PDB file of C-alpha atoms and ligand atoms in Angstrom:
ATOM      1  CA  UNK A  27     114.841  96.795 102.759  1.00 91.00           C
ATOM      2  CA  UNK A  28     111.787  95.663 104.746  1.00 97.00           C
ATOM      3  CA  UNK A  29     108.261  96.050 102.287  1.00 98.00           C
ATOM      4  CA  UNK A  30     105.348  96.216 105.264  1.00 98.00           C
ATOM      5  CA  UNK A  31     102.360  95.411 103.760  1.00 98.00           C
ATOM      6  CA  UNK A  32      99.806  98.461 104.981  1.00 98.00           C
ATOM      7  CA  UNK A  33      95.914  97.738 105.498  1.00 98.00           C
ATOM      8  CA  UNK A  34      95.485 100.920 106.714  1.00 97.00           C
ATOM      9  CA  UNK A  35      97.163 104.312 107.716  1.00 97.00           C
ATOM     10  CA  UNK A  36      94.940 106.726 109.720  1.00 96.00           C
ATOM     11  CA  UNK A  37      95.204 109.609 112.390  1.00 96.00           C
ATOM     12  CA  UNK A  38      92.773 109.082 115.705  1.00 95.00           C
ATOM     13  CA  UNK A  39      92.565 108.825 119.107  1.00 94.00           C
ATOM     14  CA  UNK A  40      94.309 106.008 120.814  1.00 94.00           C
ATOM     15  CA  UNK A  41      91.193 103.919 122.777  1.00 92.00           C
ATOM     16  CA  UNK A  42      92.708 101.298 124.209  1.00 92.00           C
ATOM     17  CA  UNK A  43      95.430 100.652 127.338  1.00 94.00           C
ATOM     18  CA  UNK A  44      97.278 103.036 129.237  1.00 94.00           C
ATOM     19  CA  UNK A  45      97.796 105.159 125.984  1.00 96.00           C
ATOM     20  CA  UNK A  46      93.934 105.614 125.941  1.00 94.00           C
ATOM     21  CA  UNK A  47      93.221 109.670 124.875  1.00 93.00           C
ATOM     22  CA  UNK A  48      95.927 109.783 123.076  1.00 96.00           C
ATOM     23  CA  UNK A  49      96.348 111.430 119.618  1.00 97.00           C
ATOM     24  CA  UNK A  50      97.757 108.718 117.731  1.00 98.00           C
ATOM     25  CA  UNK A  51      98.941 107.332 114.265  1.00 98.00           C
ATOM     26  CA  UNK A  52      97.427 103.991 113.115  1.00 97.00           C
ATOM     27  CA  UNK A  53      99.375 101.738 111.115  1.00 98.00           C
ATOM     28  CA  UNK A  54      97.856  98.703 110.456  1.00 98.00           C
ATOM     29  CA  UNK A  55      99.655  96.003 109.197  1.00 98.00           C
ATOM     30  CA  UNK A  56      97.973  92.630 107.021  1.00 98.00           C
ATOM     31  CA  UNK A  57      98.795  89.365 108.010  1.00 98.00           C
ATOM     32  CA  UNK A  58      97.759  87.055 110.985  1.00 98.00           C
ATOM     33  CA  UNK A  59      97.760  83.922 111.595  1.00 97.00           C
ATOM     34  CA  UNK A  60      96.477  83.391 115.020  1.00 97.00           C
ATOM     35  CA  UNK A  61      92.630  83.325 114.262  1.00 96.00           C
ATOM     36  CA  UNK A  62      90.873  84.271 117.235  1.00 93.00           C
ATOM     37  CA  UNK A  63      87.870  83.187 117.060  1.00 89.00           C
ATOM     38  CA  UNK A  64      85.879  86.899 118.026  1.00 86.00           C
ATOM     39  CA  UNK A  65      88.676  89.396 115.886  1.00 93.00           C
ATOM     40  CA  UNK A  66      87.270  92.262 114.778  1.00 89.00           C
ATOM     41  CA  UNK A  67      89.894  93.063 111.799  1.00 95.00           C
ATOM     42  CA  UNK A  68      89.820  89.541 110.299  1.00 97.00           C
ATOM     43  CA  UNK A  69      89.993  91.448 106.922  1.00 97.00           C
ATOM     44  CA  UNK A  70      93.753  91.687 107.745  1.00 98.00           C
ATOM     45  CA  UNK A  71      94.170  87.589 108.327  1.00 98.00           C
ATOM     46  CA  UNK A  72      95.556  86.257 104.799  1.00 98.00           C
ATOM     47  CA  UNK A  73      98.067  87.753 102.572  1.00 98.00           C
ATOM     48  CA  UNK A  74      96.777  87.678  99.149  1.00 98.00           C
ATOM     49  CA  UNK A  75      99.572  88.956  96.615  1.00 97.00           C
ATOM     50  CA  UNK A  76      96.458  89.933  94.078  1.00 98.00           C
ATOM     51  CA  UNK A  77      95.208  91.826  97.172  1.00 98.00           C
ATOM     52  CA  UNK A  78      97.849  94.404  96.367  1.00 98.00           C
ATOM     53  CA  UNK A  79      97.238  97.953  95.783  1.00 98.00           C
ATOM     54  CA  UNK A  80      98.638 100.746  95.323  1.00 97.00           C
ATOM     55  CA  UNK A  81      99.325 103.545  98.270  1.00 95.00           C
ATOM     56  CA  UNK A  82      96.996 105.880  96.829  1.00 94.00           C
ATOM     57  CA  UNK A  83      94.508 103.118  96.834  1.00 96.00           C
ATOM     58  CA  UNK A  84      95.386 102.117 100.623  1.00 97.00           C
ATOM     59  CA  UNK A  85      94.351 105.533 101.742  1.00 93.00           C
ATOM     60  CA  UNK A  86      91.051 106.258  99.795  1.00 93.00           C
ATOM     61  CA  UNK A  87      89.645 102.821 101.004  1.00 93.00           C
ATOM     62  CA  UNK A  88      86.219 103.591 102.207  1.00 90.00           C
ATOM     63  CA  UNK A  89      85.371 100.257 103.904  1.00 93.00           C
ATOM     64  CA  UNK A  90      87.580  97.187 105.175  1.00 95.00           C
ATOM     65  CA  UNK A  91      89.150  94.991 103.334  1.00 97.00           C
ATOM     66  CA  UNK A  92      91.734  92.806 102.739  1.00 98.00           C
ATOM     67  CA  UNK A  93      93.905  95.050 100.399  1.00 98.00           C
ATOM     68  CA  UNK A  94      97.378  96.046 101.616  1.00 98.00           C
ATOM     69  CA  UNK A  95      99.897  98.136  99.843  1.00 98.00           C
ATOM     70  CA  UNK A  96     103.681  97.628 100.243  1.00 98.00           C
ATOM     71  CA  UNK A  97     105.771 100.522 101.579  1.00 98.00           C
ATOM     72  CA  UNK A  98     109.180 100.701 102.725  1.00 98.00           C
ATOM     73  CA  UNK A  99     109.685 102.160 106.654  1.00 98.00           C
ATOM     74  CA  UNK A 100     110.647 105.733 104.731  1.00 97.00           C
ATOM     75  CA  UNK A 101     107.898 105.765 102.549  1.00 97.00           C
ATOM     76  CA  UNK A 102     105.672 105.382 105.406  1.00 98.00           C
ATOM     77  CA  UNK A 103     107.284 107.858 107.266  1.00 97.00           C
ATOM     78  CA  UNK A 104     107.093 110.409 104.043  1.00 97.00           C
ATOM     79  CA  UNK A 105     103.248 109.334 103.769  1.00 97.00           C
ATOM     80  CA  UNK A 106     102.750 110.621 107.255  1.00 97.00           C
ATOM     81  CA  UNK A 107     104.280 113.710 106.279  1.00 97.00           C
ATOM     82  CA  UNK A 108     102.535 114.599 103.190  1.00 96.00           C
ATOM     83  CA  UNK A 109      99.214 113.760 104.481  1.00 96.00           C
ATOM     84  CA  UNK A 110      99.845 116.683 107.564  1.00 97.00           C
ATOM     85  CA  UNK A 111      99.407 114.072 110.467  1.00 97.00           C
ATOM     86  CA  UNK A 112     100.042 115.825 113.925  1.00 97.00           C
ATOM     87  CA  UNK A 113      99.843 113.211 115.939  1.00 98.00           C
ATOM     88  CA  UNK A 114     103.244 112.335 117.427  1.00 98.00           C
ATOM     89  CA  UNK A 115     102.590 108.826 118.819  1.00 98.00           C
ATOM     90  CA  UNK A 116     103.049 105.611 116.195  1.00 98.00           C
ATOM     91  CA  UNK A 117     100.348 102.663 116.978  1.00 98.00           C
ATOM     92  CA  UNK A 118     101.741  99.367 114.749  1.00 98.00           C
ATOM     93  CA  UNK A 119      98.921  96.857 115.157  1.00 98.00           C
ATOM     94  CA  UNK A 120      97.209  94.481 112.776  1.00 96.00           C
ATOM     95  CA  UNK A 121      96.696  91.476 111.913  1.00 96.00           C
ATOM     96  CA  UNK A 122      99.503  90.279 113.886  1.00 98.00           C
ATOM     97  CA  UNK A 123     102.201  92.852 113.896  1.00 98.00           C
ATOM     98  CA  UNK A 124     105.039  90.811 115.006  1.00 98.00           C
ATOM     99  CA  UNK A 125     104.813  88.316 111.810  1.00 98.00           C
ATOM    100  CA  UNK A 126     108.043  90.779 110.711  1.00 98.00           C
ATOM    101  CA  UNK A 127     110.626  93.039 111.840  1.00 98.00           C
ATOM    102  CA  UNK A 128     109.542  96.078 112.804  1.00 98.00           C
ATOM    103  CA  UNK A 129     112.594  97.572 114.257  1.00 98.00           C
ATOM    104  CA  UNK A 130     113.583 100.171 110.990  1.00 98.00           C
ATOM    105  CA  UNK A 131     109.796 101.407 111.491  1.00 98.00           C
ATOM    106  CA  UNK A 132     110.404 102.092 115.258  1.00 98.00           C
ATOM    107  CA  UNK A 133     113.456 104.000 114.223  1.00 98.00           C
ATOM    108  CA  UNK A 134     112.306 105.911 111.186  1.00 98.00           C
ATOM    109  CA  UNK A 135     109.786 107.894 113.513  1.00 98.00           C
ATOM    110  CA  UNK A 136     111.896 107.476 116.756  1.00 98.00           C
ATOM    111  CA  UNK A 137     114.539 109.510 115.040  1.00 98.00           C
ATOM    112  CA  UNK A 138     112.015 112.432 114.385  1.00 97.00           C
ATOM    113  CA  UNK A 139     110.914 112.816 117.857  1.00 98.00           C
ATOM    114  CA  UNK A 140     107.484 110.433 117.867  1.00 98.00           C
ATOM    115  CA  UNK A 141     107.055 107.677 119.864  1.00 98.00           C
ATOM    116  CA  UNK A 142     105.761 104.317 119.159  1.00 98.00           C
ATOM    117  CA  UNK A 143     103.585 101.610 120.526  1.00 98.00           C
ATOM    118  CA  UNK A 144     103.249  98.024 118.968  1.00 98.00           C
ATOM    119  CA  UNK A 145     100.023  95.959 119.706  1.00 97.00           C
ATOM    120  CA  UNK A 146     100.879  92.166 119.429  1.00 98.00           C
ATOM    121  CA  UNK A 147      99.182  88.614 120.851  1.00 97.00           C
ATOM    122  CA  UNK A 148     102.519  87.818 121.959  1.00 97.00           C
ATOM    123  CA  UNK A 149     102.843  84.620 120.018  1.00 97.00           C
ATOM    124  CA  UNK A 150     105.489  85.583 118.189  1.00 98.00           C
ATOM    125  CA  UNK A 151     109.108  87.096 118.392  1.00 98.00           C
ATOM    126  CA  UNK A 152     109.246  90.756 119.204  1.00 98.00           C
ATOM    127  CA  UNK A 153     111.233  92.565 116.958  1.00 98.00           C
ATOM    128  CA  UNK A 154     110.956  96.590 117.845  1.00 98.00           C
ATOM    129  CA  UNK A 155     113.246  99.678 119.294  1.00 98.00           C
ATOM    130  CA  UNK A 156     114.285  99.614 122.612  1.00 98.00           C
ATOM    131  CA  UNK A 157     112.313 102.433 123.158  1.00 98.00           C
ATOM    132  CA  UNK A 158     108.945 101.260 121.672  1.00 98.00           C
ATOM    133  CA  UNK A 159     105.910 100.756 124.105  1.00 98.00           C
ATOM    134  CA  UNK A 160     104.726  97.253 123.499  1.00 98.00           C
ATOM    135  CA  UNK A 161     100.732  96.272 124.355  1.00 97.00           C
ATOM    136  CA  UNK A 162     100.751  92.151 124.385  1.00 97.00           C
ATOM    137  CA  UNK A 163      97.630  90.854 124.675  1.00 96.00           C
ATOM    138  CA  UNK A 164      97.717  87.577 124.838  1.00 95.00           C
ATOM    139  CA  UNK A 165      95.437  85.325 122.528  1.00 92.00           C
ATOM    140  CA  UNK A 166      95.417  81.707 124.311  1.00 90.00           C
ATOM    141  CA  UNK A 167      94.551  78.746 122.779  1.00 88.00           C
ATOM    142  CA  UNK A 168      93.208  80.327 119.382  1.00 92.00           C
ATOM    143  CA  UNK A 169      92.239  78.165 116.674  1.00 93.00           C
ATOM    144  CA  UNK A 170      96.030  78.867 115.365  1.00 93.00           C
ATOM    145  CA  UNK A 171      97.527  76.856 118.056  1.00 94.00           C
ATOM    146  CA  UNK A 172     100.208  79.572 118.572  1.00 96.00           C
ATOM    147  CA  UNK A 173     101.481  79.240 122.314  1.00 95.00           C
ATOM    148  CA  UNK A 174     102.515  82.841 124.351  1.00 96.00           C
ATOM    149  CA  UNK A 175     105.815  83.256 124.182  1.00 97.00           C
ATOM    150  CA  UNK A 176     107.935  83.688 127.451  1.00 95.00           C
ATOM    151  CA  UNK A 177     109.790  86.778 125.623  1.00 96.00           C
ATOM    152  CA  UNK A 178     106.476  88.262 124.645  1.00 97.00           C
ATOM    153  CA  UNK A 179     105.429  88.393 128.252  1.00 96.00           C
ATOM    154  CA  UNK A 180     108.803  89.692 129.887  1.00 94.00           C
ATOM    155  CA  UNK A 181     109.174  92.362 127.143  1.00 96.00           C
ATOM    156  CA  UNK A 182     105.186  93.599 127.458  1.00 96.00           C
ATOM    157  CA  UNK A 183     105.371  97.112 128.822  1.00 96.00           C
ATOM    158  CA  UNK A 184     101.318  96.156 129.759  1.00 96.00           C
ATOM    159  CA  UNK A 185      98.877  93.224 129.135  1.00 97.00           C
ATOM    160  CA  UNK A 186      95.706  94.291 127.797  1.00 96.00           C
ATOM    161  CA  UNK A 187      93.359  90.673 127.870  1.00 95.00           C
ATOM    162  CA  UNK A 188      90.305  90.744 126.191  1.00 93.00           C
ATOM    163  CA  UNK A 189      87.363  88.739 128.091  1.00 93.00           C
ATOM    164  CA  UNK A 190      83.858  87.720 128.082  1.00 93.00           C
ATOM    165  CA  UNK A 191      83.791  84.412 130.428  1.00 95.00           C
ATOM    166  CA  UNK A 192      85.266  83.102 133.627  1.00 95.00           C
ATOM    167  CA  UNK A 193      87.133  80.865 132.023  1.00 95.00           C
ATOM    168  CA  UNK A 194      89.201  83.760 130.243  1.00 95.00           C
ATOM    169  CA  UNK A 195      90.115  84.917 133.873  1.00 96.00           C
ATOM    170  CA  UNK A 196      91.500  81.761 134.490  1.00 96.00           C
ATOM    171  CA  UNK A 197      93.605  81.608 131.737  1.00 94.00           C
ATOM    172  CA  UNK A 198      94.985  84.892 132.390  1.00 95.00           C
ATOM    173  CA  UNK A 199      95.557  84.090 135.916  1.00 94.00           C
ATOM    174  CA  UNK A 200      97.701  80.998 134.983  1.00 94.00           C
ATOM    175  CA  UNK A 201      99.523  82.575 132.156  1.00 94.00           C
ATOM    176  CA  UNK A 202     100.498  85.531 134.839  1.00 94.00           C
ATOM    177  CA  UNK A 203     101.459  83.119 137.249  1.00 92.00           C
ATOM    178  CA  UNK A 204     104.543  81.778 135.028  1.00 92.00           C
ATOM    179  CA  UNK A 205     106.035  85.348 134.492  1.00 89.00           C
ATOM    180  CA  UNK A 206     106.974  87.975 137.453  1.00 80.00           C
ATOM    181  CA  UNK A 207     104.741  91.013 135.978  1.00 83.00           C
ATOM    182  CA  UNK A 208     104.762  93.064 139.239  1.00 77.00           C
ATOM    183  CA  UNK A 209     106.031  96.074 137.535  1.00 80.00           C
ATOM    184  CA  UNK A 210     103.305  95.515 134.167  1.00 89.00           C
ATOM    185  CA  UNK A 211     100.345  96.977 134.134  1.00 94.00           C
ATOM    186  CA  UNK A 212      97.083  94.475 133.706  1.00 96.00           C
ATOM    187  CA  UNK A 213      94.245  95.832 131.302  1.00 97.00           C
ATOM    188  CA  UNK A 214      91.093  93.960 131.221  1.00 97.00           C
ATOM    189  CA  UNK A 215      89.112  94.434 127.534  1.00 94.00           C
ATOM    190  CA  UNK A 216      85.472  93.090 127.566  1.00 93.00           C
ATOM    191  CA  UNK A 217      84.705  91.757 124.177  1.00 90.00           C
ATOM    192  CA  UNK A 218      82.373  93.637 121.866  1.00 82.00           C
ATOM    193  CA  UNK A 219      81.389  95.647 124.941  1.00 80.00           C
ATOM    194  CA  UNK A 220      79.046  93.659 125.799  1.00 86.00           C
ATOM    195  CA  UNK A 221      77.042  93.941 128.862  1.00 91.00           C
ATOM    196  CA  UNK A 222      78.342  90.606 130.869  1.00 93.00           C
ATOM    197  CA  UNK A 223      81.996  90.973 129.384  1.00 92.00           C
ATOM    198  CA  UNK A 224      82.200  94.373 131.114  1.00 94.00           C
ATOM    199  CA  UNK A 225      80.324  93.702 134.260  1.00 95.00           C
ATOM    200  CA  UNK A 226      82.541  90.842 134.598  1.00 96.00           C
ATOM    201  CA  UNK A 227      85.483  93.044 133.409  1.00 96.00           C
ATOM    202  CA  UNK A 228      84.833  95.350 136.159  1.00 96.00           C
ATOM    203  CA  UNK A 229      84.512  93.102 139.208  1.00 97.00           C
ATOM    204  CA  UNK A 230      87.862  90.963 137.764  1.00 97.00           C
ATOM    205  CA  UNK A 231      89.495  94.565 138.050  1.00 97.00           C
ATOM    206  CA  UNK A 232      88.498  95.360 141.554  1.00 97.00           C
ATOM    207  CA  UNK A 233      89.281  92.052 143.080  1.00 97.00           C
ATOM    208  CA  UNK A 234      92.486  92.500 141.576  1.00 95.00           C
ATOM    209  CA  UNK A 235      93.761  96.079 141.437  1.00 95.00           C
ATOM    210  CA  UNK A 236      94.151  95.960 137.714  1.00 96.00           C
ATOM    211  CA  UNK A 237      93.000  98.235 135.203  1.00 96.00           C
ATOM    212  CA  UNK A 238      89.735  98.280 132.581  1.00 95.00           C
ATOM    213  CA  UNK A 239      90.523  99.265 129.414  1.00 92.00           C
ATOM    214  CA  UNK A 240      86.626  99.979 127.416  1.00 85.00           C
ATOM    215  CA  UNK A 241      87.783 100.811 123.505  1.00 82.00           C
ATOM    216  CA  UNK A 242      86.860 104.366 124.103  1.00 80.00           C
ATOM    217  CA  UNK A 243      86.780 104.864 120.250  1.00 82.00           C
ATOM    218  CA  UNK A 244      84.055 102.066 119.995  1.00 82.00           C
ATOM    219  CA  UNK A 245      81.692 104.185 122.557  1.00 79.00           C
ATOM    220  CA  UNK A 246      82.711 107.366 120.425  1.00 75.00           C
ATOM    221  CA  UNK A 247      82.053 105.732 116.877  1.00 78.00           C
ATOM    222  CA  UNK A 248      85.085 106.655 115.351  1.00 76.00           C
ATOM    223  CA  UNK A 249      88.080 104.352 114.149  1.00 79.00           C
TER     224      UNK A 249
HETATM  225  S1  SF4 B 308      95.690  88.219 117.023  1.00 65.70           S
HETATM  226 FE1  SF4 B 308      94.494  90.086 116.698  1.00 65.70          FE
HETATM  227  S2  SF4 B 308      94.271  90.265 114.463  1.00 65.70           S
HETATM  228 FE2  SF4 B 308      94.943  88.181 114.888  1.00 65.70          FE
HETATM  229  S3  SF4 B 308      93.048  87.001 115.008  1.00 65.70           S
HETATM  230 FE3  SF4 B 308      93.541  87.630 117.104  1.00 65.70          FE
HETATM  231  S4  SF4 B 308      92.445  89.553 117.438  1.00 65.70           S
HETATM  232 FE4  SF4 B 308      92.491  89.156 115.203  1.00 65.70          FE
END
């Protein structure tokens, strides 16, 4: 049976992608080795086994870190329960998500009725449900020197690409260009809101008829 090593398990309001509003369960999974060089979670990069803790410990964390505790899909699931979540949507992001199988997680809360999203860079193998609603946002050339894989892109129910430059534009362009994504939707994400990201965000959108996608939750000051 699968032990998922848990950063973090919260209830909040999806901010991101065409789930954006949405009340939503945040698992958050440690592990990733792609290394981008502007991540905002790089507590959740390196597995440390003396990073361990125990669930009780995961939930009471009052700042990040790089502690995870190990949980089987059910336990998760019974977690959810006993701390009264209403939220019926699953977010799995990370770290990089897609480092393991994530298909029994899909199911567990699949079979109760909620649905569930992964959030991946797409440079590895995609492992989920049929059913689950998968965000790639592909990380190109990151210091990891993990290339986008082909079945990331044709299994991405929507790209969300963070930018701040031209040049991230371009690389978006060409990576889109190799795929037939006519029936994805394209989120642009300016990085760390700032001012030129988003104004450049913005006009990319336009010219393009894709979407902007602003981390709403950022703006809002909650997690
Ligand atoms: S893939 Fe995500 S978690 Fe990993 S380094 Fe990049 S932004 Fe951070």
């Amino acid at each position: 049976m699968i032990q998922y090593k848990i950063n973090e398990l919260f209830e909040t309001i999806q901010g991101e992608g065409s789930f954006t509003g949405q009340p939503s369960i945040f698992i958050r999974l440690q592990g990733c080795p792609v290394a981008c060089s502007w991540c905002d979670t790089k507590h959740t990069w390196d597995i440390v086994l003396s990073d361990e803790i125990t669930q009780d410990v995961m939930l009471t964390k009052s700042q990040e870190t790089s502690q995870w505790a190990a949980m089987t899909a059910e336990q998760i699931l019974a977690l959810v329960k006993e701390k009264g979540f209403q939220a019926k949507h699953i977010v799995i992001t990370g770290g990089e998500p897609c480092i393991v199988d994530l298909i029994p997680l899909c199911e567990a809360f699949e079979l109760l009725n909620y649905s569930t999203q992964v959030e991946t860079s797409g440079t590895f193998d995609i492992k989920v449900s049929g059913k689950c609603w998968v965000t790639v946002s592909p990380k190109i050339n990151m210091r990891g020197g993990y290339p986008i894989l082909d079945s990331a892109m044709l299994r991405a129910n929507e790209i969300k690409y963070p930018i701040a430059t031209e040049q991230h534009v371009d690389d978006l362009k060409t990576l889109l260009k190799k795929h037939d994504m006519d029936n994805t939707v394209i989120y642009l994400q300016p990085i760390s809101q700032k001012k030129r990201a988003t104004e450049l965000a913005i006009a990319t959108c336009i010219a393009n008829n894709w979407r902007l996608s602003v981390q709403v939750h950022k703006y809002l000051g909650i997690e």
